[in-house]
XYZ file of C-alpha atoms in Angstrom:
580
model
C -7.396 -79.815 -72.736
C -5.996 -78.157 -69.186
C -6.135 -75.235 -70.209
C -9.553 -74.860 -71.595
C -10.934 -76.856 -68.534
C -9.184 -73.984 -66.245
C -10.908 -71.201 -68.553
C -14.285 -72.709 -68.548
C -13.993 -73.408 -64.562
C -13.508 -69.754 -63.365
C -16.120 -68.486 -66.333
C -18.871 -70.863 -64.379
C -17.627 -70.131 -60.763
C -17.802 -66.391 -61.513
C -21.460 -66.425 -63.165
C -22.263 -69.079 -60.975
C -21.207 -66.286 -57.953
C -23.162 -63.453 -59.119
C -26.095 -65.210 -59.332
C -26.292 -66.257 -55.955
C -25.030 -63.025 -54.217
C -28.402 -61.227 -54.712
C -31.056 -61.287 -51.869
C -33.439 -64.324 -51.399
C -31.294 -66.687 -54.475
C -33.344 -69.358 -56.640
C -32.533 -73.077 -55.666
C -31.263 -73.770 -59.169
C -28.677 -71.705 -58.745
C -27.738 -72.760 -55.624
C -27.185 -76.319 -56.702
C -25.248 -75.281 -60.397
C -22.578 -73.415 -57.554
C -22.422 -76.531 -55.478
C -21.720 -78.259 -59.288
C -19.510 -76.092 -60.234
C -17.241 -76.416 -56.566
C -17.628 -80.411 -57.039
C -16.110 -80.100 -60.500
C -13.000 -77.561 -58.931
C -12.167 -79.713 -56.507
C -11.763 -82.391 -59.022
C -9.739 -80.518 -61.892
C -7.302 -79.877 -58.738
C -7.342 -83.207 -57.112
C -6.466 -84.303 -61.221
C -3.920 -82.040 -61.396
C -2.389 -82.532 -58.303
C -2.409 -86.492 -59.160
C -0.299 -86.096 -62.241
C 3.497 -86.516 -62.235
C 5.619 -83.123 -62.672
C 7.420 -84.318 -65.551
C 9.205 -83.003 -68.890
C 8.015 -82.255 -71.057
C 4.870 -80.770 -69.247
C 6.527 -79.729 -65.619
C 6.520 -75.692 -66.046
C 2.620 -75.728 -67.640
C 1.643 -78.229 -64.641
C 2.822 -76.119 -62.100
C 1.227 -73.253 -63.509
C -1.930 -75.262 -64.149
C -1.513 -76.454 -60.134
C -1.422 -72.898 -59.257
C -4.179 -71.842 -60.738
C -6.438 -74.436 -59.652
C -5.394 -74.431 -56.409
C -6.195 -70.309 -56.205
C -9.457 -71.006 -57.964
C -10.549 -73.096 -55.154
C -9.399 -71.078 -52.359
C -11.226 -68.598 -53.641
C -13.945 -70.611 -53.673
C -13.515 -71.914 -49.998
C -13.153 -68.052 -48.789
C -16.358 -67.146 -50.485
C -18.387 -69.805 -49.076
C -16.982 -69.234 -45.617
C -18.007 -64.920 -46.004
C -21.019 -66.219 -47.177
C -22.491 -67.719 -43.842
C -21.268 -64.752 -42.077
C -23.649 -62.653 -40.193
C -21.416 -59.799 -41.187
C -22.621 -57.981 -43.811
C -19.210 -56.134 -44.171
C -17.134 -59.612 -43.577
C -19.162 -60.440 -46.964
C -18.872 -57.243 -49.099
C -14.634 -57.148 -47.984
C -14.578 -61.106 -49.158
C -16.246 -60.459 -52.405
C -14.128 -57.294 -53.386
C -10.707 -58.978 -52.542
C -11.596 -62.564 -54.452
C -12.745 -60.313 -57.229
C -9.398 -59.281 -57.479
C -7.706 -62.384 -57.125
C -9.971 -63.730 -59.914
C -8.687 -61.077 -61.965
C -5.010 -61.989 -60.991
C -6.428 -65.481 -62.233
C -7.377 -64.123 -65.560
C -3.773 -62.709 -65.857
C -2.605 -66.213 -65.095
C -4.583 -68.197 -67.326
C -3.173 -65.262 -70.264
C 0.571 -66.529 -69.240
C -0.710 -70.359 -69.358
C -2.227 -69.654 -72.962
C 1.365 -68.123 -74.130
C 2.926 -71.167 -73.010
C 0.455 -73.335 -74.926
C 1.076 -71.418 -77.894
C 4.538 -71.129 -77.696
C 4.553 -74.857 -77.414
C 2.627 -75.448 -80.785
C 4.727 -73.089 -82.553
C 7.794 -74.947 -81.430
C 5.775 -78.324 -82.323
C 5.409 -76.797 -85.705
C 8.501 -77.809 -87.700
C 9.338 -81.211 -88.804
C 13.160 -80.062 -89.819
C 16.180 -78.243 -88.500
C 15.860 -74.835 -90.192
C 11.822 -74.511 -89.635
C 12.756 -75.391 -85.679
C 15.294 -72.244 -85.749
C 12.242 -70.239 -87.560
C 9.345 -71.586 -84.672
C 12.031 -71.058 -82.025
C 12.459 -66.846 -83.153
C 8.963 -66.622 -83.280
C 8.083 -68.016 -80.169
C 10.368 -65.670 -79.114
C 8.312 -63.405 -80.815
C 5.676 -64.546 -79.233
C 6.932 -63.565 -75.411
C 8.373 -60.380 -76.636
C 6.116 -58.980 -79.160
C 7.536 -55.310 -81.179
C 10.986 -55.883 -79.421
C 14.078 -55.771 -81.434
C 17.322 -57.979 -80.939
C 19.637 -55.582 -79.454
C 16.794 -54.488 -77.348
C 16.146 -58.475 -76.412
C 19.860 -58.832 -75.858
C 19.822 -56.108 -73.470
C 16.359 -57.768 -71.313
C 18.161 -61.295 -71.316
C 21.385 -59.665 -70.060
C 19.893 -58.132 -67.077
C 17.701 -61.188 -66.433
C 20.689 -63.644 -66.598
C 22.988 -61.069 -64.765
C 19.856 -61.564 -61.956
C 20.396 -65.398 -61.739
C 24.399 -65.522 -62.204
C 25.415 -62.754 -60.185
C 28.001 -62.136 -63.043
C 28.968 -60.187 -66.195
C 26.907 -61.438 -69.093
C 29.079 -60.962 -72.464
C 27.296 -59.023 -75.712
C 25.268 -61.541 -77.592
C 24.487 -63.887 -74.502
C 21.671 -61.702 -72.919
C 19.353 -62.881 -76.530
C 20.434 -66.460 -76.594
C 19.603 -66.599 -72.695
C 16.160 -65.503 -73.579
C 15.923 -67.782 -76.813
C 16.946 -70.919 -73.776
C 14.246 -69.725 -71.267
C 11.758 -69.931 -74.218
C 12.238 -73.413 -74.741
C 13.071 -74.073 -70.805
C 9.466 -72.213 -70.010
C 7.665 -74.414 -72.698
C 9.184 -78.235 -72.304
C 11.734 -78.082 -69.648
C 11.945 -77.185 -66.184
C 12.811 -73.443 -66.148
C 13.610 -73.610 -62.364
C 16.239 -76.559 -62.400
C 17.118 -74.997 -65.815
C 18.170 -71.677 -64.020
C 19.455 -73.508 -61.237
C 21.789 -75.133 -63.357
C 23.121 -72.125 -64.868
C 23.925 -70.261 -61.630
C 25.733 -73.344 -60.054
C 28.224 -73.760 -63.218
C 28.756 -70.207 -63.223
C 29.638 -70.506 -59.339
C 32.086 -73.565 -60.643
C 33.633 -71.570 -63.099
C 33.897 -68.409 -60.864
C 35.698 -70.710 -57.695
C 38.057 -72.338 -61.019
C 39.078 -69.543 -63.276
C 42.133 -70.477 -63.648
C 41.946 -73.869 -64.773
C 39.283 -72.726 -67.033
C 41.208 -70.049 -68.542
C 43.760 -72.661 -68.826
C 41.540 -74.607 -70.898
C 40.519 -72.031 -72.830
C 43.809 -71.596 -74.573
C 43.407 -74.979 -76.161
C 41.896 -74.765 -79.589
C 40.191 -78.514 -80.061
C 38.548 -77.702 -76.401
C 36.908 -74.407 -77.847
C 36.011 -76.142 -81.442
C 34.538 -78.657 -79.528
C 32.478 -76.551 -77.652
C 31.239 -74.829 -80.563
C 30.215 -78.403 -82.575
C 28.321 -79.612 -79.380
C 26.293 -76.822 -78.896
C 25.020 -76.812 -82.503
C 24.363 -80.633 -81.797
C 22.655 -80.047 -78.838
C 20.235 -76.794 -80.057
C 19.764 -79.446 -83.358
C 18.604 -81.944 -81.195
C 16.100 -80.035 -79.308
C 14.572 -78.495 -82.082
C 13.915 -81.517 -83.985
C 12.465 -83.621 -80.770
C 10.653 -80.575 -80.458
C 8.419 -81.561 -83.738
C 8.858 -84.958 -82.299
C 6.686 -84.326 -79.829
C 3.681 -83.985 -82.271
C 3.631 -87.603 -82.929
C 2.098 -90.440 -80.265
C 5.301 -91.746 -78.316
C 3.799 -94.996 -79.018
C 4.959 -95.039 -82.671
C 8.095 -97.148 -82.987
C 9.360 -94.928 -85.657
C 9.341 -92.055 -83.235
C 10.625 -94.122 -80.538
C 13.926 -94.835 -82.916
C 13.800 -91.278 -83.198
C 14.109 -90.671 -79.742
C 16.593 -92.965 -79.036
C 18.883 -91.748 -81.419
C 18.531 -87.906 -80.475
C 19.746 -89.556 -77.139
C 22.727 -91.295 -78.692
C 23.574 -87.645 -80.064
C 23.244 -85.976 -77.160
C 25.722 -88.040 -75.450
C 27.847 -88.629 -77.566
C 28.274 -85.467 -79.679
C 26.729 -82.610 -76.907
C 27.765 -84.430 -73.533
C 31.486 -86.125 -74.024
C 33.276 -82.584 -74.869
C 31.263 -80.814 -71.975
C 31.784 -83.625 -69.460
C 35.662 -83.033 -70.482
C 35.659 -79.358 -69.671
C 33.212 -79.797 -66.504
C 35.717 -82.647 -65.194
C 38.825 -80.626 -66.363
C 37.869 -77.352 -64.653
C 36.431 -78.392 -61.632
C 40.216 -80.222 -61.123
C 38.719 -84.135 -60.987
C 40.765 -84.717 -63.798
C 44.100 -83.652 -64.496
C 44.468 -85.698 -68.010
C 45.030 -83.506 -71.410
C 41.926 -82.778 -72.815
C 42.457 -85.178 -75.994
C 43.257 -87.524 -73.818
C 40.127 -87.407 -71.534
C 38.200 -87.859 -75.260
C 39.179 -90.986 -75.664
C 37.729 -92.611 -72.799
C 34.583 -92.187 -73.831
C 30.955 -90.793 -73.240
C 29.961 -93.287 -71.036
C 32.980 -93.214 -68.573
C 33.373 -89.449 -68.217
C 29.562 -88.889 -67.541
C 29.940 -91.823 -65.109
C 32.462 -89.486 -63.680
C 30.225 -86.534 -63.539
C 26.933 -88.570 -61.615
C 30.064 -89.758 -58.987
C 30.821 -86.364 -58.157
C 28.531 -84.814 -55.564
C 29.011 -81.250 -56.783
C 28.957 -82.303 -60.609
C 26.333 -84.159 -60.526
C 23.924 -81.292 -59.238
C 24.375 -79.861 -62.747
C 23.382 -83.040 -64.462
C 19.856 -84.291 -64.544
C 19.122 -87.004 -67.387
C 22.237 -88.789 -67.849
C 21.688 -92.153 -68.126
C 24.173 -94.812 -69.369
C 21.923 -97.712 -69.969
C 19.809 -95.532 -72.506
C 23.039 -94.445 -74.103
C 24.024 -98.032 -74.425
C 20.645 -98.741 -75.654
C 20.675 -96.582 -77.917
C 23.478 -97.775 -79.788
C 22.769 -101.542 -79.402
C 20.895 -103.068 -81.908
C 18.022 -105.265 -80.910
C 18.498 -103.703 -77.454
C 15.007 -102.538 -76.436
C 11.276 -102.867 -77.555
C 8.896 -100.980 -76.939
C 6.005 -102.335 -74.558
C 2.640 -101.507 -73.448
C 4.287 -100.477 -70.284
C 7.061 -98.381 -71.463
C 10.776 -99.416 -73.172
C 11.290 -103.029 -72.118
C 15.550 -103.748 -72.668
C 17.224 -106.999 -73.304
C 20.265 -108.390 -74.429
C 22.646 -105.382 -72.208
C 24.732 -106.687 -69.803
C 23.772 -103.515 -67.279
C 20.529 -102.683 -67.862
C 16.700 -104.869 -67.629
C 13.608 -104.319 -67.130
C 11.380 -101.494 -68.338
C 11.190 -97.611 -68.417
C 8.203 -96.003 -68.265
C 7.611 -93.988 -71.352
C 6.818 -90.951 -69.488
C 10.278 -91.288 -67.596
C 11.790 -91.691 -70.539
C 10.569 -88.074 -72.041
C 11.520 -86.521 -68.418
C 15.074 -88.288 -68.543
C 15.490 -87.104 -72.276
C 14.363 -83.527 -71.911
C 16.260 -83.393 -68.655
C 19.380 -84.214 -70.513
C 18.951 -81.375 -73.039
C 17.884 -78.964 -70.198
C 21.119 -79.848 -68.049
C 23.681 -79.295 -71.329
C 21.492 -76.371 -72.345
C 22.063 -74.578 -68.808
C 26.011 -75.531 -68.837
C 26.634 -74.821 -72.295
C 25.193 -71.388 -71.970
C 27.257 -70.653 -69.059
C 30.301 -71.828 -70.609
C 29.854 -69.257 -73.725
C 29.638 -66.694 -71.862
C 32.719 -66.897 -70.259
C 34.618 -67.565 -73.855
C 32.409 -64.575 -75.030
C 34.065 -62.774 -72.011
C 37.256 -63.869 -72.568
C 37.363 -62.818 -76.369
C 38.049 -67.093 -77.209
C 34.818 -67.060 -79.311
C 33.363 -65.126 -82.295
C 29.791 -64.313 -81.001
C 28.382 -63.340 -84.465
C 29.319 -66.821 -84.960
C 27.624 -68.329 -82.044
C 24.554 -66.177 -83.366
C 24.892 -68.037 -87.058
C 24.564 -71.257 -84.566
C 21.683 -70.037 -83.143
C 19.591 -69.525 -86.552
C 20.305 -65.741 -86.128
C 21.746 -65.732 -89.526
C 21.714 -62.380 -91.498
C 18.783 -63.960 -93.853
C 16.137 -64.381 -91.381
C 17.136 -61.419 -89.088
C 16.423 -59.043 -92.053
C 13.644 -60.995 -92.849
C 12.130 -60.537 -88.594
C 12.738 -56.821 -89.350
C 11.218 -56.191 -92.719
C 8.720 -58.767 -93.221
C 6.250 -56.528 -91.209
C 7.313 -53.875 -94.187
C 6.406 -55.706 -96.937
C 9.875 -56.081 -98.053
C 11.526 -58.063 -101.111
C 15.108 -59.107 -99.791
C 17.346 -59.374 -102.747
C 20.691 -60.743 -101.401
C 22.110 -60.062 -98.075
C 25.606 -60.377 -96.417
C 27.394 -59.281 -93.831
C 31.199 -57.723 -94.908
C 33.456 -56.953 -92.037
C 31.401 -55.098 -89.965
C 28.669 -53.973 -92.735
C 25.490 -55.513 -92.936
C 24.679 -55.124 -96.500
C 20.738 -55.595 -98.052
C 19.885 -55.386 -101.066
C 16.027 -55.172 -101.530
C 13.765 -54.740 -104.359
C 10.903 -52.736 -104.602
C 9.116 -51.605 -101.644
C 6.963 -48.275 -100.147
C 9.037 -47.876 -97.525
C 12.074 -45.424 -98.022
C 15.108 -47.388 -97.811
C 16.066 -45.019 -94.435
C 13.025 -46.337 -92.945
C 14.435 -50.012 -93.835
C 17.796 -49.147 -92.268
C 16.614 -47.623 -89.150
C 14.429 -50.909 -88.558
C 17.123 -53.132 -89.259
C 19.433 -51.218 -87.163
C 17.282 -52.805 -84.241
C 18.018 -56.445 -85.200
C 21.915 -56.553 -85.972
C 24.347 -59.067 -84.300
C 26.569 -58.506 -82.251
C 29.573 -56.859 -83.695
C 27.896 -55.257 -86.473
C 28.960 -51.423 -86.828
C 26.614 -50.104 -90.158
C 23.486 -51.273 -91.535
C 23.654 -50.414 -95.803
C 20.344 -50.816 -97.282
C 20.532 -50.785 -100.974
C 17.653 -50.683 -104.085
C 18.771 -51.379 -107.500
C 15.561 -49.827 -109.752
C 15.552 -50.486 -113.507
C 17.408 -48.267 -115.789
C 18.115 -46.501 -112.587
C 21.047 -45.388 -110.783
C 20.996 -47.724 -107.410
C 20.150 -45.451 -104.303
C 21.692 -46.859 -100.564
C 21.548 -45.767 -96.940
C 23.823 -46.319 -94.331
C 23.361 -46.371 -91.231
C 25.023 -46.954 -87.629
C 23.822 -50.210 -85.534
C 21.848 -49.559 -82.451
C 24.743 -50.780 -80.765
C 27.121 -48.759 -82.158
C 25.336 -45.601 -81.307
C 26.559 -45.957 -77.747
C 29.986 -45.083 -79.012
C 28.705 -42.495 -80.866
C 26.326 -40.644 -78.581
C 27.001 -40.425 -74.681
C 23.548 -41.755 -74.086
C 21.503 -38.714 -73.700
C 23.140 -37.843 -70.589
C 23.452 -33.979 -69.502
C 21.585 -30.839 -70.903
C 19.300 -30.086 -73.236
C 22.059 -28.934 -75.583
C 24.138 -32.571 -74.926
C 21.033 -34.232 -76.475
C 20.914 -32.197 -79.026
C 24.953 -32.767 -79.439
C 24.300 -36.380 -79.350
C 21.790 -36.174 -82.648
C 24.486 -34.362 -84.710
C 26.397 -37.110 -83.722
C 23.835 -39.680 -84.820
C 23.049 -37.873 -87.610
C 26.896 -37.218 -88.908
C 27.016 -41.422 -88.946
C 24.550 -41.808 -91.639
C 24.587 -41.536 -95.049
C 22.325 -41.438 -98.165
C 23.752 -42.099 -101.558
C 27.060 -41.784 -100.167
C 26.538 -38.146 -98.892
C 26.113 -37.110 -94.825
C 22.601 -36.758 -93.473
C 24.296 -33.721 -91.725
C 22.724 -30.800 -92.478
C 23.540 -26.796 -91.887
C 20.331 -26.733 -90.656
C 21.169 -29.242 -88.188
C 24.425 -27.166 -86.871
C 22.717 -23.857 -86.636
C 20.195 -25.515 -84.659
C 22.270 -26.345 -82.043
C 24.794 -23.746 -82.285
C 21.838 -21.198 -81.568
C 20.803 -23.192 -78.442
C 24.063 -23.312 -77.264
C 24.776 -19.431 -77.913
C 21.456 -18.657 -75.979
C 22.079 -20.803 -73.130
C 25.544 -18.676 -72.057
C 23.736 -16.820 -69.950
C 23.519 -19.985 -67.643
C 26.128 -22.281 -68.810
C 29.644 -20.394 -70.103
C 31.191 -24.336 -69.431
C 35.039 -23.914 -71.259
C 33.755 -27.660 -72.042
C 31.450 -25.878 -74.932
C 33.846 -23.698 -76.743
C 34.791 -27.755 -77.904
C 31.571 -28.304 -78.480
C 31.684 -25.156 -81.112
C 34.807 -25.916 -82.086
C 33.274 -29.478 -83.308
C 30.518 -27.910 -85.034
C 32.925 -25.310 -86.888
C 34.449 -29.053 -88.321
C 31.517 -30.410 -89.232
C 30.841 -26.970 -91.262
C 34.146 -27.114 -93.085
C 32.223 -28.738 -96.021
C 29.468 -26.860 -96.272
C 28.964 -23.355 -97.774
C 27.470 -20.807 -95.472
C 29.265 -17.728 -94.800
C 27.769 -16.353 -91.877
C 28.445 -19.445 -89.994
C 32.197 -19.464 -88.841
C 31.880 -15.843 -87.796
C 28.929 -16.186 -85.125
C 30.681 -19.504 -83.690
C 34.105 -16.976 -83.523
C 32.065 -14.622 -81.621
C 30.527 -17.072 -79.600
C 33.862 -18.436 -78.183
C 35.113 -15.166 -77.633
C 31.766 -14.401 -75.178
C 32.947 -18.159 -73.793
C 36.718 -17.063 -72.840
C 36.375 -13.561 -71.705
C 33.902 -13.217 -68.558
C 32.905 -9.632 -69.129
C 31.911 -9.997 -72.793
C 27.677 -10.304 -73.430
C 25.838 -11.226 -76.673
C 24.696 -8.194 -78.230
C 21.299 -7.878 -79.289
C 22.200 -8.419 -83.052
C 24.018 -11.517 -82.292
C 21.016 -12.733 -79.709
C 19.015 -12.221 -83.070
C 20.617 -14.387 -85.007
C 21.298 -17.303 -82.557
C 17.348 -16.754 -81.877
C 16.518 -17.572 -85.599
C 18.993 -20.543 -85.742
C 17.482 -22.170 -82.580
C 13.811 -21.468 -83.903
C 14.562 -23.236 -87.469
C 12.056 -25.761 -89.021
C 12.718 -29.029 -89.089
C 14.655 -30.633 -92.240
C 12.402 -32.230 -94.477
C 14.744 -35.368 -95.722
C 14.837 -37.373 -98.809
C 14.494 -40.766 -97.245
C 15.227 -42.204 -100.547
């Protein structure tokens, strides 16, 4: 294995160093250095001889890399080494030091990939290849919740595009660069994305054109399911030897798919936007897979977004008796446009190619129908294996959680859990983190035996940004913004909200007029006196009164009495809650 090979090479050149850096070295290990250079400057000349093809291009290049560093490390330590300068040496030795440790960072990366790569090699099924891709997500983003991932892939594809990235697209971009980092080229892959962006961006009005036609978007949003089905089932393809004729039927038919069911309605939007065609868009169907992706490897600027599209595998593919598999690689016969034979290892490029190429334009073209409101996106996450199930399952697993039943109702994500030692509060909170897009509330509820059922509610991460203004401002805003938070949740039905809570912040308010009599505040109080209406305290209303009075009228102080009061509010305890 690479990898290992890579490991065990800079663990020998770095013993193999030390011992031969020390005054007056033995002869043996002199010569195990020299063996050790001999057997880096073979691992790179192997590496380096190897074609940079799918599925393996992004590890080789990485691999590449770090061979190629080990050895120049190697060549400027030998060099310092016959120096007469005994600084020269000491400098040499301290900088490669820390280029081995950049190395040792490297080689970390290079193991994530492998093990991403296994995980997605994992599943021999649709469903178990949506469950290996999430936690090879995982994986690359360990203790990181959805809306938090949503947010990372938003600014990273908002890096490539140049463009507005729509809710729900910044997590699926991520989920794509997984895969793309693993078995595809992640550089063409990103390529790809930016230059149909571009496209759309230089033709937004034929797209939005297009948009309005409902078979174009349904179409859309059957491919892509096709084409993420696809991928995740070569992916546990690729754990059998390519040499089996079953899997090579496989193959071949995943190919067929791809065409047929992923490529034809994308070719008819790519064709349609870019103004190459002026046909309607049912019309453009009907002639075919074949001709319209012929149309797309015509077209100089099209067919820079295309890499894998090849007509005599399609045909192949859908030929009986068409091809055999040879020694050499597919061998095909009896097709009136295609002979002789395709390496095997061009084969797996051309296919994964293919998937990368309608992976990049797909996700480009949802996010401008996110954008333009044409899609649902909590729909496009159900595509993407982000059902409610397993996303309450990624955040309470960890918990030890028994998920009863789960659903999501308008915008309520209801689960219902059994037993557990976490308070259901707890539950919601971590939840919270994982919601889809367009979820408002989280309600977590336990039914106990001969028990009346106990639930929580609680706002979406999301939705919090409505709610709070983001922690911007004072002291006294944050504090504003928790009331907020905390007025949004309730247990058994019944606010979190506390008078505890509003004293609190009504007494750091009051003591802060001194430096900030804002007229913006006396709203502030005005909203706490609301959020008191319910509650029974009697001193409450008054001290608020007085407090907006000191707010209006510029020569009126707090008395001492008052300062008293405000000072015991601001110095209460913190509410011990009943989690539930």
């Amino acid at each position: 294995m690479v990898l290992n090979q890579l490991s065990e090479a800079l663990e020998s050149w770095d013993h193999s160093i030390q011992q031969v850096i020390v005054p007056r070295p033995k002869t043996k290990e002199i010569d195990q250095l020299a063996r050790v250079i001999i057997r880096l400057r073979a691992l790179k000349k192997q590496l380096n001889e190897l074609s940079p093809l799918r599925p393996y291009v992004s590890q080789l290049r990485l691999w590449r890399k770090i061979a190629a560093d080990l050895n120049a490390i190697s060549d400027s330590t030998l060099e310092a080494l016959t120096s007469p300068d005994i600084a020269h040496i000491q400098e040499t030795l301290k900088t490669n030091q820390q280029r081995l440790d950049r190395l040792t960072e490297q080689l970390g990366t290079a193991t994530l990939y492998q093990q991403a790569a296994e995980l997605l090699e994992r599943g021999d099924n649709w469903e178990n290849g949506f469950d290996n891709l999430l936690a090879a997500l995982q994986l690359r983003y360990p203790s990181k919740g959805l809306v938090e991932l949503d947010e990372i892939g938003a600014l990273a594809a908002s890096q490539v595009t140049k463009a507005h990235i729509a809710p729900g697209q910044g997590i699926q971009y991520l989920s794509l660069t997984v895969l793309a980092d693993v078995h595809l080229d992640p550089e063409n892959f990103r390529r790809t994305i930016k230059g149909t962006t571009q496209l759309f961006g230089q033709n937004a009005h034929r797209l939005s054109l297009l948009m309005t036609n409902g078979q174009a978007v349904a179409d859309l949003a059957r491919a892509k399911e096709n084409i993420l089905d696809v991928h995740l089932n070569l992916e546990a393809v690729l754990g059998r030897p390519l040499t089996d004729e079953q899997a090579l039927r496989q193959l071949m038919k995943l190919y067929h798919t791809l065409y047929e069911e992923g490529g034809l309605p994308i070719f008819a939007w790519l064709l349609l936007v870019s103004g190459q065609k002026t046909a309607a868009y049912s019309s453009l169907l009907l002639k075919g897979a074949t001709t319209l992706g012929d149309s797309i490897v015509k077209h100089e600027e099209l067919s820079k977004l295309f890499s894998g599209v090849n007509k005599d595998l399609r045909t192949a593919a859908s030929h009986g008796l068409s091809y055999i598999l040879t020694e050499e690689g597919i061998a095909f016969r009896n097709l009136k446009t295609a002979n002789g034979i395709l390496p095997l290892a061009d084969f797996a490029d051309t296919l994964f190619a293919f998937i990368e190429s309608l992976l990049a334009v797909m996700w480009a073209l949802d996010n401008q129908l996110e954008l333009s409101g044409a899609t649902d996106h909590r729909q496009d996450a159900f595509v993407m294996g982000l059902n409610p199930t397993k996303l309450a399952q990624v955040a309470l697993s960890p918990l030890g959680v028994e998920i009863l039943d789960t659903e999501i109702s308008e915008n309520t994500w209801i689960l219902d859990v059994g037993t557990t030692p976490q308070p259901l509060t707890i539950l919601a909170c971590s939840v919270a983190l994982n919601a889809l897009p367009g979820v408002e509330n989280i309600l977590v509820r336990r039914y106990l035996q001969n028990a009346q059922p106990r639930e929580v509610l609680v706002p979406a991460l999301a939705a919090t940004e409505r709610i709070t203004r983001h922690g911007q401002g004072s002291a006294e805003d944050k504090y504003l913004d928790v009331l907020r938070f905390l007025n949004e949740i309730r247990i058994d039905g019944k606010s979190a909200l506390t008078m505890s809570h509003l004293k609190f912040v009504a007494g750091r308010i009051g003591l802060g007029l001194d430096g900030d009599r804002s007229i913006g505040r006396i709203s502030d109080l005005r909203w706490l006196l609301s959020l008191s209406a319910s509650k029974v305290d009697q001193e409450f209303e008054p001290i608020i009164r007085k407090l907006m009075r000191v707010m209006r009228i510029p020569a009126e102080q707090l008395n001492p009495k008052l300062k008293t009061i405000l000072g015991l509010w601001a110095d209460l305890p913190p509410v011990q809650y009943d989690l539930v």
